[in-house]
Backbone as JSON, one array per atom type, in Angstrom:
{
  "sequence": "MTPAPTKGGSRSLTDFLLADIVAIAADAIICLDEDQRITLFNEGAEQIFGWRAEEIIGEPLDRLLPERSRPVHRSHVEHFRDAPETSRRMGHRQEISGIRKNGEEFPAEAAIAKVTMGKQVVFSVVLRDITEQVALRKRLQLAVNARDDVVGVVAHDLRNPV",
  "N": [[-15.06, -0.68, 14.4], [-14.04, 1.02, 17.03], [-13.06, 4.0, 18.68], [-10.72, 4.18, 21.4], [-11.73, 4.84, 24.78], [-11.45, 8.13, 26.23], [-9.54, 9.76, 28.91], [-11.58, 10.55, 30.72], [-13.44, 8.66, 30.19], [-15.2, 9.09, 28.14], [-15.82, 9.59, 24.63], [-14.7, 11.86, 22.16], [-16.31, 13.91, 19.64], [-14.58, 14.17, 17.51], [-13.06, 11.83, 17.79], [-14.98, 9.88, 17.09], [-15.53, 10.69, 14.45], [-13.01, 10.37, 13.21], [-12.68, 7.6, 13.53], [-14.8, 6.7, 11.95], [-13.99, 7.65, 9.43], [-11.62, 6.19, 9.01], [-12.73, 3.65, 9.01], [-14.43, 3.64, 6.73], [-12.8, 4.23, 4.59], [-11.63, 3.73, 1.28], [-9.07, 2.98, 0.67], [-6.54, 0.78, 1.97], [-6.03, 0.8, 5.39], [-3.73, 0.23, 7.74], [-2.48, -0.64, 10.85], [0.5, -1.12, 12.72], [2.41, -2.82, 15.22], [5.53, -2.49, 17.08], [6.81, -4.87, 16.44], [6.05, -5.33, 13.91], [3.54, -6.44, 13.67], [0.14, -6.79, 12.83], [-2.23, -4.49, 13.99], [-4.46, -3.05, 13.46], [-6.93, -3.12, 10.95], [-8.61, -1.96, 8.41], [-11.87, -1.68, 6.7], [-11.35, -1.13, 4.01], [-8.86, -2.36, 3.72], [-9.66, -4.98, 4.12], [-11.2, -5.37, 1.79], [-9.26, -5.01, -0.23], [-7.2, -6.89, 0.36], [-8.55, -9.25, 1.0], [-8.69, -10.56, 3.42], [-10.44, -10.91, 6.51], [-10.69, -8.62, 9.21], [-10.57, -9.82, 11.77], [-9.27, -12.17, 11.17], [-6.68, -11.48, 10.51], [-5.55, -9.62, 12.25], [-2.99, -9.31, 14.6], [-1.32, -10.93, 13.24], [1.84, -11.21, 11.46], [3.02, -8.52, 9.4], [4.21, -9.51, 7.16], [2.51, -11.45, 6.05], [1.03, -10.12, 4.2], [2.64, -9.56, 2.11], [4.55, -10.35, -0.84], [6.59, -13.26, -0.81], [9.27, -12.96, -1.71], [9.86, -10.3, -1.23], [9.74, -9.85, 1.48], [12.01, -9.92, 3.43], [13.49, -7.61, 2.66], [11.57, -5.59, 2.87], [10.93, -5.72, 5.6], [13.37, -4.91, 6.66], [13.48, -2.28, 5.64], [11.37, -1.07, 7.08], [12.38, -1.32, 9.68], [14.66, 0.33, 9.5], [13.37, 2.74, 8.96], [12.03, 3.06, 11.36], [14.12, 3.86, 13.05], [14.93, 6.19, 11.87], [15.0, 9.83, 11.58], [12.81, 11.0, 10.27], [9.19, 11.2, 10.13], [7.31, 10.22, 8.41], [6.87, 8.48, 5.31], [6.8, 7.91, 1.85], [6.05, 5.01, 0.07], [7.06, 3.09, -2.71], [7.4, 5.02, -4.63], [9.83, 5.13, -5.88], [10.37, 2.55, -6.76], [8.14, 0.01, -7.79], [5.89, -1.39, -5.43], [4.54, -4.41, -4.03], [1.62, -6.2, -3.05], [0.04, -9.02, -1.47], [-2.78, -10.97, -1.91], [-5.24, -12.74, 0.06], [-5.93, -14.98, -1.42], [-3.59, -15.53, -2.72], [-2.97, -14.05, -4.94], [-0.92, -11.67, -6.46], [-0.46, -8.12, -6.37], [0.05, -4.78, -7.68], [1.02, -1.9, -5.77], [0.69, 1.29, -4.08], [1.99, 3.03, -1.33], [2.01, 4.66, 1.88], [3.77, 5.35, 4.83], [3.65, 6.02, 8.29], [4.96, 7.0, 11.46], [4.55, 6.89, 14.98], [5.94, 7.81, 17.95], [5.75, 6.81, 21.23], [6.93, 7.32, 24.18], [9.0, 4.69, 24.66], [7.88, 3.11, 22.82], [7.02, 2.4, 19.45], [4.69, 3.0, 16.95], [3.25, 2.09, 13.89], [1.58, 3.36, 11.02], [0.0, 2.5, 8.07], [-1.01, 3.45, 4.87], [-2.43, 2.12, 2.12], [-2.79, 1.66, -1.37], [-4.35, -0.13, -3.92], [-3.09, -0.4, -7.08], [-3.67, -1.71, -9.41], [-5.46, -1.25, -11.6], [-4.52, 1.22, -12.57], [-1.93, 0.54, -13.39], [-2.49, -1.31, -15.42], [-3.85, 0.38, -17.18], [-1.79, 2.18, -17.8], [-0.1, 0.43, -19.2], [-1.73, -0.21, -21.41], [-1.94, 2.32, -22.53], [0.73, 2.77, -23.21], [1.05, 0.8, -25.19], [-0.72, 1.83, -27.11], [0.57, 4.26, -27.72], [2.95, 3.25, -28.78], [1.89, 1.93, -31.05], [0.86, 4.12, -32.44], [3.25, 5.5, -32.94], [4.49, 3.66, -34.63], [2.77, 3.75, -36.89], [3.07, 6.47, -37.6], [5.76, 6.42, -38.24], [5.77, 4.73, -40.5], [4.19, 6.26, -42.27], [5.77, 8.6, -42.44], [8.03, 7.5, -43.62], [6.97, 6.67, -46.08], [6.27, 9.15, -47.16], [8.73, 10.33, -47.53], [9.82, 8.7, -49.4], [8.6, 8.59, -52.29], [6.42, 6.71, -54.45]],
  "CA": [[-13.84, -0.14, 14.94], [-14.42, 2.1, 17.91], [-11.89, 4.56, 19.34], [-10.59, 3.91, 22.83], [-12.24, 5.94, 25.6], [-10.47, 9.09, 26.75], [-9.34, 9.64, 30.35], [-12.85, 10.68, 31.43], [-14.32, 7.56, 29.82], [-16.04, 9.43, 27.0], [-15.11, 9.85, 23.38], [-15.07, 13.13, 21.55], [-16.85, 13.85, 18.3], [-13.43, 13.95, 16.63], [-12.73, 10.4, 17.86], [-15.96, 9.16, 16.3], [-15.34, 11.03, 13.05], [-11.8, 9.7, 12.73], [-12.96, 6.16, 13.45], [-15.65, 6.5, 10.78], [-13.17, 7.88, 8.23], [-10.75, 5.02, 8.86], [-13.56, 2.48, 8.7], [-15.03, 3.66, 5.39], [-11.82, 4.56, 3.55], [-11.45, 2.71, 0.25], [-7.69, 2.53, 0.78], [-6.23, -0.04, 3.14], [-5.37, 1.46, 6.51], [-3.22, -0.87, 8.56], [-1.55, -0.21, 11.9], [1.45, -2.16, 13.12], [3.2, -2.56, 16.43], [6.98, -2.48, 16.85], [7.22, -6.15, 15.88], [5.43, -5.38, 12.6], [2.32, -7.25, 13.72], [-1.03, -5.97, 12.48], [-3.08, -4.16, 15.13], [-5.69, -2.47, 12.93], [-7.13, -3.53, 9.56], [-9.92, -1.39, 8.12], [-12.69, -2.33, 5.67], [-10.61, -1.01, 2.75], [-7.85, -3.42, 3.73], [-10.38, -6.24, 3.92], [-11.57, -5.44, 0.37], [-8.06, -5.13, -1.07], [-6.41, -8.09, 0.63], [-9.39, -10.45, 1.09], [-8.71, -11.06, 4.79], [-11.27, -10.19, 7.47], [-9.84, -8.06, 10.27], [-10.37, -10.78, 12.86], [-8.36, -13.22, 10.71], [-5.32, -10.99, 10.24], [-5.01, -8.84, 13.38], [-2.05, -10.09, 15.4], [-0.41, -11.62, 12.32], [2.92, -10.34, 10.96], [2.78, -7.82, 8.14], [4.72, -10.39, 6.09], [1.4, -12.19, 5.43], [0.45, -9.29, 3.14], [3.71, -9.25, 1.17], [5.12, -11.5, -1.55], [7.7, -13.85, -0.05], [10.57, -12.45, -2.15], [10.12, -8.94, -0.75], [9.58, -9.76, 2.93], [13.2, -9.49, 4.18], [13.84, -6.23, 2.32], [10.55, -4.72, 3.43], [11.12, -5.71, 7.06], [14.55, -4.08, 6.9], [13.11, -0.88, 5.39], [10.56, -0.59, 8.21], [13.29, -1.19, 10.83], [15.46, 1.54, 9.29], [12.46, 3.87, 9.11], [11.77, 3.2, 12.8], [15.24, 4.55, 13.66], [15.21, 7.43, 11.14], [14.35, 11.0, 12.18], [11.56, 11.35, 9.6], [8.01, 10.57, 10.73], [6.48, 9.61, 7.38], [7.61, 8.13, 4.09], [6.01, 7.33, 0.76], [6.67, 3.79, -0.44], [6.67, 2.75, -4.06], [7.61, 6.08, -5.62], [11.06, 4.84, -6.62], [10.13, 1.28, -7.43], [6.81, -0.49, -7.46], [5.77, -2.38, -4.36], [3.47, -5.37, -4.29], [0.95, -6.85, -1.95], [-0.45, -10.34, -1.83], [-4.12, -11.2, -1.38], [-5.46, -14.0, 0.76], [-5.97, -16.07, -2.4], [-2.26, -15.69, -3.29], [-2.79, -13.14, -6.07], [-0.05, -10.51, -6.2], [-0.96, -6.92, -7.01], [0.89, -3.6, -7.48], [0.46, -0.98, -4.77], [1.37, 2.48, -3.59], [1.74, 3.1, 0.11], [2.7, 5.64, 2.7], [3.89, 4.86, 6.2], [3.93, 7.04, 9.29], [5.24, 6.4, 12.77], [4.34, 7.7, 16.17], [6.72, 7.29, 19.07], [5.17, 7.11, 22.53], [7.92, 6.79, 25.11], [9.91, 3.79, 23.94], [7.07, 2.33, 21.88], [6.79, 2.98, 18.13], [3.53, 2.44, 16.27], [3.27, 2.45, 12.47], [0.32, 3.39, 10.28], [0.23, 2.38, 6.63], [-2.14, 3.64, 3.97], [-2.03, 1.42, 0.9], [-3.76, 1.7, -2.47], [-4.18, -1.1, -5.01], [-2.99, 0.35, -8.33], [-3.79, -2.65, -10.52], [-6.11, -0.62, -12.75], [-3.63, 2.25, -13.11], [-0.82, -0.14, -14.08], [-3.05, -1.86, -16.66], [-4.11, 1.53, -18.05], [-0.48, 2.65, -18.26], [0.38, -0.52, -20.21], [-2.54, -0.02, -22.63], [-1.55, 3.6, -23.09], [2.04, 2.6, -23.85], [0.81, 0.05, -26.42], [-1.32, 2.77, -28.06], [1.62, 5.18, -28.14], [3.84, 2.48, -29.67], [1.19, 1.71, -32.31], [0.84, 5.41, -33.12], [4.61, 5.77, -33.42], [4.72, 2.78, -35.79], [2.02, 4.3, -38.02], [3.73, 7.72, -37.98], [7.02, 6.03, -38.88], [5.47, 4.22, -41.84], [3.74, 7.4, -43.07], [6.94, 9.45, -42.69], [8.88, 6.77, -44.58], [6.29, 6.73, -47.39], [6.32, 10.52, -47.66], [10.12, 10.58, -47.95], [10.14, 7.82, -50.55], [7.42, 8.45, -53.14], [6.37, 5.52, -55.31]],
  "C": [[-14.21, 1.09, 15.74], [-13.18, 2.65, 18.6], [-11.9, 4.24, 20.83], [-11.14, 5.1, 23.62], [-11.11, 6.87, 26.04], [-10.39, 8.94, 28.25], [-10.65, 9.67, 31.13], [-13.83, 9.58, 31.08], [-15.22, 7.87, 28.65], [-15.18, 9.67, 25.78], [-15.6, 11.16, 22.8], [-15.67, 12.88, 20.17], [-15.74, 13.57, 17.3], [-13.03, 12.48, 16.62], [-13.68, 9.58, 16.99], [-15.78, 9.43, 14.81], [-14.11, 10.34, 12.47], [-12.01, 8.21, 12.58], [-13.81, 5.85, 12.23], [-14.86, 6.66, 9.49], [-12.27, 6.68, 7.97], [-11.57, 3.81, 8.42], [-14.03, 2.48, 7.26], [-14.04, 3.96, 4.27], [-11.68, 3.4, 2.57], [-10.02, 2.16, 0.25], [-7.54, 1.64, 2.01], [-5.54, 0.84, 4.18], [-5.03, 0.36, 7.5], [-2.29, -0.27, 9.6], [-0.74, -1.41, 12.35], [2.08, -1.8, 14.45], [4.68, -2.62, 16.08], [7.5, -3.76, 16.21], [6.65, -6.38, 14.48], [4.28, -6.38, 12.55], [1.14, -6.31, 13.53], [-1.91, -5.77, 13.71], [-4.4, -3.52, 14.7], [-5.74, -2.78, 11.44], [-8.52, -3.06, 9.17], [-10.66, -2.14, 7.02], [-12.02, -2.25, 4.3], [-9.55, -2.09, 2.63], [-8.5, -4.78, 3.51], [-10.72, -6.43, 2.44], [-10.35, -5.7, -0.51], [-7.37, -6.47, -0.88], [-7.23, -9.38, 0.73], [-9.43, -11.08, 2.47], [-9.75, -10.28, 5.59], [-10.35, -9.73, 8.61], [-9.55, -9.09, 11.36], [-9.45, -11.93, 12.47], [-6.91, -12.77, 10.7], [-4.73, -10.18, 11.39], [-4.19, -9.77, 14.27], [-1.04, -10.84, 14.54], [0.7, -10.66, 11.89], [2.54, -9.72, 9.62], [3.22, -8.67, 6.95], [3.62, -11.15, 5.37], [0.82, -11.45, 4.25], [1.44, -8.95, 2.04], [4.16, -10.5, 0.43], [6.38, -11.98, -0.82], [9.05, -13.24, -0.42], [10.89, -11.07, -1.58], [10.06, -8.8, 0.77], [10.84, -9.32, 3.67], [13.57, -8.02, 3.92], [12.85, -5.27, 2.95], [10.71, -4.59, 4.94], [12.3, -4.81, 7.42], [14.24, -2.6, 6.69], [12.31, -0.3, 6.56], [11.44, -0.41, 9.44], [14.16, 0.05, 10.7], [14.6, 2.79, 9.46], [12.16, 4.13, 10.58], [12.86, 4.05, 13.45], [15.57, 5.89, 12.99], [14.49, 8.61, 11.8], [13.02, 11.38, 11.53], [10.38, 10.59, 10.21], [7.06, 9.98, 9.7], [7.32, 9.41, 6.12], [6.62, 7.54, 3.09], [6.76, 6.12, 0.24], [6.18, 3.54, -1.86], [6.9, 3.85, -5.07], [8.91, 5.89, -6.39], [10.96, 3.53, -7.38], [8.8, 0.74, -6.94], [6.88, -1.47, -6.3], [4.59, -3.28, -4.68], [2.89, -5.86, -2.99], [0.52, -8.23, -2.42], [-1.79, -10.58, -1.13], [-4.2, -12.56, -0.68], [-5.43, -15.18, -0.19], [-4.63, -16.29, -3.11], [-1.97, -14.79, -4.48], [-1.92, -11.95, -5.65], [-0.61, -9.31, -6.95], [-0.01, -5.75, -6.74], [0.21, -2.62, -6.53], [1.32, 0.26, -4.6], [1.06, 2.54, -2.11], [2.49, 4.25, 0.73], [2.71, 5.08, 4.11], [4.23, 6.04, 7.11], [4.22, 6.32, 10.6], [4.95, 7.42, 13.85], [5.13, 7.03, 17.28], [6.08, 7.77, 20.37], [6.08, 6.49, 23.58], [8.91, 5.96, 24.33], [9.18, 2.97, 22.89], [6.89, 3.11, 20.57], [5.63, 2.23, 17.49], [3.56, 2.96, 14.84], [1.85, 2.43, 11.92], [0.67, 3.37, 8.8], [-1.08, 2.64, 5.91], [-1.69, 3.1, 2.62], [-3.16, 1.47, -0.11], [-3.37, 0.65, -3.51], [-4.18, -0.31, -6.32], [-3.04, -0.57, -9.56], [-4.37, -2.0, -11.76], [-5.22, 0.44, -13.39], [-2.48, 1.63, -13.9], [-1.31, -0.7, -15.41], [-3.32, -0.73, -17.66], [-2.81, 2.08, -18.63], [0.07, 1.75, -19.36], [-0.39, -0.36, -21.51], [-2.18, 1.29, -23.31], [-0.21, 3.49, -23.81], [1.91, 1.82, -25.15], [0.22, 0.96, -27.5], [-0.29, 3.76, -28.59], [2.58, 4.48, -29.1], [3.19, 2.26, -31.03], [1.14, 3.0, -33.11], [2.2, 5.72, -33.72], [4.94, 4.91, -34.63], [4.03, 3.33, -37.04], [2.7, 5.58, -38.52], [5.05, 7.41, -38.69], [6.81, 5.54, -40.3], [5.06, 5.37, -42.76], [4.92, 8.3, -43.42], [7.85, 8.8, -43.72], [8.29, 6.88, -45.99], [6.36, 8.14, -47.99], [7.73, 10.88, -48.16], [10.49, 9.8, -49.2], [8.9, 7.63, -51.42], [7.55, 7.24, -54.07], [6.89, 5.83, -56.69]]
}
């Protein structure tokens, strides 16, 4: 992934550094055009979703979403496009999901930003697979529940001596 040349035909050090950061980021970095078609798909996105960039660029974002959430998600992005804010965190109110090339669904956190250039709007999404965090949260809740059960039994026994 190489940045586009500047007006003079050369790229700045910042351009190269930003391109390298995007390329090596473990999180998925995905850019979309106004029609919600994928225009950039970094290595992190390839790892998370299982698609190679050349397979998915030009495809609708819907390919990366479970079918049940596609209409709602598309609507959210359209509303965000028209909203005054330039960035938004997704998934902080309710969990969002992605879908891998193999059809496996996974929980995710994401943030979206938009840049308006004239009449054109471009979106950038940074997405993180939180499968491990969700599994850890579930195991932690099971441990807390088990502890509470033991404490309840002990408290009961202490209140009611044999």
